[in-house]
PDB file of C-alpha atoms in Angstrom:
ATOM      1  CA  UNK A   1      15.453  51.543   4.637  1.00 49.00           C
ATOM      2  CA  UNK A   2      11.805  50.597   3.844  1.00 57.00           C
ATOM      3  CA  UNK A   3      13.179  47.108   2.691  1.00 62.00           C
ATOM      4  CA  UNK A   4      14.583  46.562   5.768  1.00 64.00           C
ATOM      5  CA  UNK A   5      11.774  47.396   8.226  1.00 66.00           C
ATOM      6  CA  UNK A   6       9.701  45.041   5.657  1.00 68.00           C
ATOM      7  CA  UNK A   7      11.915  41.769   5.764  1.00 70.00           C
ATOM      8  CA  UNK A   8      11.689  42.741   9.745  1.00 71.00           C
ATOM      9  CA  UNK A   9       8.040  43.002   9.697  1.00 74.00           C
ATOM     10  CA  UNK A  10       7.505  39.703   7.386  1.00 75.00           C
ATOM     11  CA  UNK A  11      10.003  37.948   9.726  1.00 71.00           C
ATOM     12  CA  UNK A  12       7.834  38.536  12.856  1.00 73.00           C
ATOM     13  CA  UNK A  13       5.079  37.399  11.400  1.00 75.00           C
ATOM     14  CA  UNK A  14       6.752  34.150  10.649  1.00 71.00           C
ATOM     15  CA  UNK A  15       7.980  33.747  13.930  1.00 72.00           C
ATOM     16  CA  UNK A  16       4.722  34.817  15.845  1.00 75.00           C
ATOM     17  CA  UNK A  17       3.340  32.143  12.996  1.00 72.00           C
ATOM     18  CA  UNK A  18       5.401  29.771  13.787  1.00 71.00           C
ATOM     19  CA  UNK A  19       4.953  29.869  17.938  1.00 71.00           C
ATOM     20  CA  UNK A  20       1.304  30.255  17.822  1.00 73.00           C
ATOM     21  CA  UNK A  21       0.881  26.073  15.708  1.00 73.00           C
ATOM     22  CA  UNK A  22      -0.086  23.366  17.786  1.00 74.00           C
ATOM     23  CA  UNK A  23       2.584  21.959  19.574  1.00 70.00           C
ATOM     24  CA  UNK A  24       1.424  18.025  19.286  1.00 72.00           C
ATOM     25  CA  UNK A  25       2.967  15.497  21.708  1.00 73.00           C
ATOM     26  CA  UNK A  26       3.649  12.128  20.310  1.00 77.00           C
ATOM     27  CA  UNK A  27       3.305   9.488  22.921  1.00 82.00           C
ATOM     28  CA  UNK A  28       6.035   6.583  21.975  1.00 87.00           C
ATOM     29  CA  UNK A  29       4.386   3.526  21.041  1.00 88.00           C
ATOM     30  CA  UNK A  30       5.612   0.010  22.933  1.00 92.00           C
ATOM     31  CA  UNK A  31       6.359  -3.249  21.121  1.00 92.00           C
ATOM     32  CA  UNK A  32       4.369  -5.728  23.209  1.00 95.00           C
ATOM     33  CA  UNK A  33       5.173  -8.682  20.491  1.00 94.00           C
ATOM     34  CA  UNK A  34       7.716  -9.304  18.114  1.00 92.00           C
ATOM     35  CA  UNK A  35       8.457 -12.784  16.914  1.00 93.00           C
ATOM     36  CA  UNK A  36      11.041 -13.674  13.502  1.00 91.00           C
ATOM     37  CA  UNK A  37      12.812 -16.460  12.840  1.00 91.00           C
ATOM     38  CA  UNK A  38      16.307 -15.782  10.995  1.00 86.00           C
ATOM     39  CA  UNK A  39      16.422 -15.506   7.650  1.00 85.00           C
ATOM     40  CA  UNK A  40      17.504 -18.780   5.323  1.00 88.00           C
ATOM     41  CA  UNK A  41      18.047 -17.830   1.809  1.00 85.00           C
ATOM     42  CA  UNK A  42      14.579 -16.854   0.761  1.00 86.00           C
ATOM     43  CA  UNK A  43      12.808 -18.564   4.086  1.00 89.00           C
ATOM     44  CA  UNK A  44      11.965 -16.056   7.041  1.00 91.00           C
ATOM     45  CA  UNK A  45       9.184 -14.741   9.051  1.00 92.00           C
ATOM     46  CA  UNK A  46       8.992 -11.473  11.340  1.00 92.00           C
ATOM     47  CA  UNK A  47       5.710 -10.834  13.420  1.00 94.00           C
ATOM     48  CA  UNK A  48       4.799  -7.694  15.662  1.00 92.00           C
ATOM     49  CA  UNK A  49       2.156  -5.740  17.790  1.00 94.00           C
ATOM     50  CA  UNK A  50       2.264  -2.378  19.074  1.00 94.00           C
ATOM     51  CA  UNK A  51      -0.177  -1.411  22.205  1.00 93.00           C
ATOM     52  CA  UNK A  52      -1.690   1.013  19.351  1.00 92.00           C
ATOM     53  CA  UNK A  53      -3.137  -1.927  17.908  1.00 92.00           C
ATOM     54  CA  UNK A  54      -0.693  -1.820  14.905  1.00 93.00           C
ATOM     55  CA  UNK A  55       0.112  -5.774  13.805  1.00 94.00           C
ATOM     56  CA  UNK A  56       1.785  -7.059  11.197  1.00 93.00           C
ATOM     57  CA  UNK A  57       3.431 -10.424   9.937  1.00 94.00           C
ATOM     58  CA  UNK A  58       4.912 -11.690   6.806  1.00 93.00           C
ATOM     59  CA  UNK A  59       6.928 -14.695   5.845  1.00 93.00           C
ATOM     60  CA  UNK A  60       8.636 -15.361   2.853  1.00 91.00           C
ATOM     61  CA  UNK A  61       9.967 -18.189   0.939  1.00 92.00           C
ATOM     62  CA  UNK A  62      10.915 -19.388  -2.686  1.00 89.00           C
ATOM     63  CA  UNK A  63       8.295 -20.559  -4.969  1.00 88.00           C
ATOM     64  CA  UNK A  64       9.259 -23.758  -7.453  1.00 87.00           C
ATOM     65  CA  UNK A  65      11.355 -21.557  -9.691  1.00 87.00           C
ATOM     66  CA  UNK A  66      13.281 -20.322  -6.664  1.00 85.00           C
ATOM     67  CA  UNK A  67      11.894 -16.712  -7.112  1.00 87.00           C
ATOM     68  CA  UNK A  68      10.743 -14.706  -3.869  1.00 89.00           C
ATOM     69  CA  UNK A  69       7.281 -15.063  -2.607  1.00 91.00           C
ATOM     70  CA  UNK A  70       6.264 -12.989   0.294  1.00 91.00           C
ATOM     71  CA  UNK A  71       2.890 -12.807   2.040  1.00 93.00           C
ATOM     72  CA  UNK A  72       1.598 -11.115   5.227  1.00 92.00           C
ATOM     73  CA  UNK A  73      -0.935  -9.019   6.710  1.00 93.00           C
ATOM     74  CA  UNK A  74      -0.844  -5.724   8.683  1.00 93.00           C
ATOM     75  CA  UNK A  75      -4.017  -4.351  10.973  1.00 93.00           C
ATOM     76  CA  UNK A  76      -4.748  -0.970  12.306  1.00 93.00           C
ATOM     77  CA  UNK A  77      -7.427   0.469  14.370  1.00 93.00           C
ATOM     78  CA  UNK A  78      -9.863   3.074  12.561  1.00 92.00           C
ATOM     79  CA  UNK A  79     -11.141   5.578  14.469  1.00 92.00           C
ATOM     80  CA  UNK A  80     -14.622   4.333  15.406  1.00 93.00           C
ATOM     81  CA  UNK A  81     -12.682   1.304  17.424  1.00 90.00           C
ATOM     82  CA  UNK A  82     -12.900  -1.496  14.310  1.00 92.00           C
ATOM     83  CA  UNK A  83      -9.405  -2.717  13.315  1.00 93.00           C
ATOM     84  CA  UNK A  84      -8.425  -2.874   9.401  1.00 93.00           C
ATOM     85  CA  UNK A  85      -6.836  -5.663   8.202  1.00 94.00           C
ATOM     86  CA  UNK A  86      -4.936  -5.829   4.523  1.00 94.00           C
ATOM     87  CA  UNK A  87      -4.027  -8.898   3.438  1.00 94.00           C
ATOM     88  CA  UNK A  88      -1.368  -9.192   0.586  1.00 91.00           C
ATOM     89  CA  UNK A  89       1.004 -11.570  -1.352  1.00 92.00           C
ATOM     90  CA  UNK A  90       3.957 -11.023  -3.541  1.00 91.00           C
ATOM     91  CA  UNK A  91       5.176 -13.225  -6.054  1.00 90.00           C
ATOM     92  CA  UNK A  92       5.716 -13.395  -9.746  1.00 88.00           C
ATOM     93  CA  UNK A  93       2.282 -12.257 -10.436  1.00 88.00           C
ATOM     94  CA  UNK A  94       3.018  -8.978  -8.791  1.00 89.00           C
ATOM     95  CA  UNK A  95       2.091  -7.714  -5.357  1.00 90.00           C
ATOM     96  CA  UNK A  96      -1.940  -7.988  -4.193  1.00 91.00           C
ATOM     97  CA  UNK A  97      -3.964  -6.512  -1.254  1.00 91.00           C
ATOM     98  CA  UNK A  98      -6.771  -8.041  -0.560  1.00 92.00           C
ATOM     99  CA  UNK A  99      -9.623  -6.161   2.141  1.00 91.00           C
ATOM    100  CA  UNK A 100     -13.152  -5.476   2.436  1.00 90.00           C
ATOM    101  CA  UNK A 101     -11.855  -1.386   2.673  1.00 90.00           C
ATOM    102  CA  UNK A 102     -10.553  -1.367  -0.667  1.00 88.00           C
ATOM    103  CA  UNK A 103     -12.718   0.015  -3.335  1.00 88.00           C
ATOM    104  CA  UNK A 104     -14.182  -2.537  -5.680  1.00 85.00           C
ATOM    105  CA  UNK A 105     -14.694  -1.404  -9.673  1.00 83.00           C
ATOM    106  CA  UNK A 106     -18.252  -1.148 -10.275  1.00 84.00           C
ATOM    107  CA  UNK A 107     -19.814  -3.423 -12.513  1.00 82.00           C
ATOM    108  CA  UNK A 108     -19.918  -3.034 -16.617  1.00 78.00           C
ATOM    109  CA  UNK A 109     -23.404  -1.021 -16.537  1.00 81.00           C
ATOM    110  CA  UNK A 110     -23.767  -2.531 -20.501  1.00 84.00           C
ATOM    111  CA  UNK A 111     -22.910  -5.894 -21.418  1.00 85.00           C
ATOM    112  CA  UNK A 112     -20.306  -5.981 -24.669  1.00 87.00           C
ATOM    113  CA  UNK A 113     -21.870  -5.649 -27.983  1.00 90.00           C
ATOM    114  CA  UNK A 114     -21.585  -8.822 -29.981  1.00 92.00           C
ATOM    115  CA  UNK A 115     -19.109  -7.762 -32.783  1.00 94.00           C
ATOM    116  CA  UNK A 116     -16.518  -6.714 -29.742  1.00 93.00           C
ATOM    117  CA  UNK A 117     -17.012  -9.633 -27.476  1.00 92.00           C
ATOM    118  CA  UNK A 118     -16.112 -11.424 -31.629  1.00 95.00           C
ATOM    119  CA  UNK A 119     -13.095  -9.583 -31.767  1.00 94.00           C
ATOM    120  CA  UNK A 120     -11.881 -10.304 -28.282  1.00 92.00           C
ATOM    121  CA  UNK A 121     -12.730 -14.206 -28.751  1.00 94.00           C
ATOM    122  CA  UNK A 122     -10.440 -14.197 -32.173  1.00 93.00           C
ATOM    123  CA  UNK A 123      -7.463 -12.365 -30.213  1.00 90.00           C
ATOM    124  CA  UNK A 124      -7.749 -14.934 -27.596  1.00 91.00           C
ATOM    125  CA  UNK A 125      -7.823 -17.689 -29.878  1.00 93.00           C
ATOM    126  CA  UNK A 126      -4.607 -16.568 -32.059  1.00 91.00           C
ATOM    127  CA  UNK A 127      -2.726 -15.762 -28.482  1.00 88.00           C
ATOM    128  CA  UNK A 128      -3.942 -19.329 -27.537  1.00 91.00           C
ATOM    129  CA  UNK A 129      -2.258 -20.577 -30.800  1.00 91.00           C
ATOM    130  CA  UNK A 130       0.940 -19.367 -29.917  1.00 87.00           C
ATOM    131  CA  UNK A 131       0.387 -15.619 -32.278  1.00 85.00           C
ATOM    132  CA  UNK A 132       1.717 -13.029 -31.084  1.00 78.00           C
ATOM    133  CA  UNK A 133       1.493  -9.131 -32.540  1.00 75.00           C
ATOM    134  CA  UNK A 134       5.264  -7.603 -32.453  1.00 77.00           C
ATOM    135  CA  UNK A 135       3.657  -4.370 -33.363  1.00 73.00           C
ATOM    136  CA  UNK A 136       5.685  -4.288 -36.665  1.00 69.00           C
TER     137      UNK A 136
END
């Protein structure tokens, strides 16, 4: 009997939890733009804007090797009113983003020691020779 006036108890308060959150109301965001042209093999492009300020565009194509190669950029408004903007490309090297709101690694606070910057030079030079370390 306890049990059950406990699961009621815990119940309510899940319920009375549950009605007492903030109800939030989405507005629905309008399309004012929206440009593509269709796609041709690896060739297309597709362009938008939203009257949130949301934009974005990419186009794609096929690179000398006939691999992929996709670049675009998408904006967004911050909340003090300036608009982001991330700039990217993929391709064979990977994908990139490129914008002043990314974090940037801080410089080396020492410069290499001698004997390391030795080391690295002879790697270099034996993977420049065509060397390569199977890890056997």
């Amino acid at each position: 009997p306890n049990t059950d006036n406990m699961k009621l108890i815990i119940f309510a308060a899940f319920m009375a939890f549950a009605a007492a959150r903030p109800q939030l109301e989405e507005e629905p965001v309008a399309i004012i733009r929206e440009e593509s042209d269709p796609i041709d093999g690896a060739n297309f492009r597709h362009e938008f804007e939203a009257d949130n300020g949301i934009s974005q565009s990419m186009v794609g194509s096929a690179d000398e090797s006939g691999a992929q190669v996709m670049s675009g950029s998408y904006s967004f408004p911050l909340p003090d009113g300036t608009i982001a903007t991330f700039n990217w490309v993929a391709d064979a090297l990977g994908f990139r983003v490129e914008s002043p709101l990314l974090p940037v690694a801080p410089e080396a606070e020492h410069p290499i020691p001698a004997h390391a910057q030795e080391q690295i030079d002879f790697a270099n030079a034996q993977q420049a020779a065509g060397l390569a370390w199977d890890e056997a």
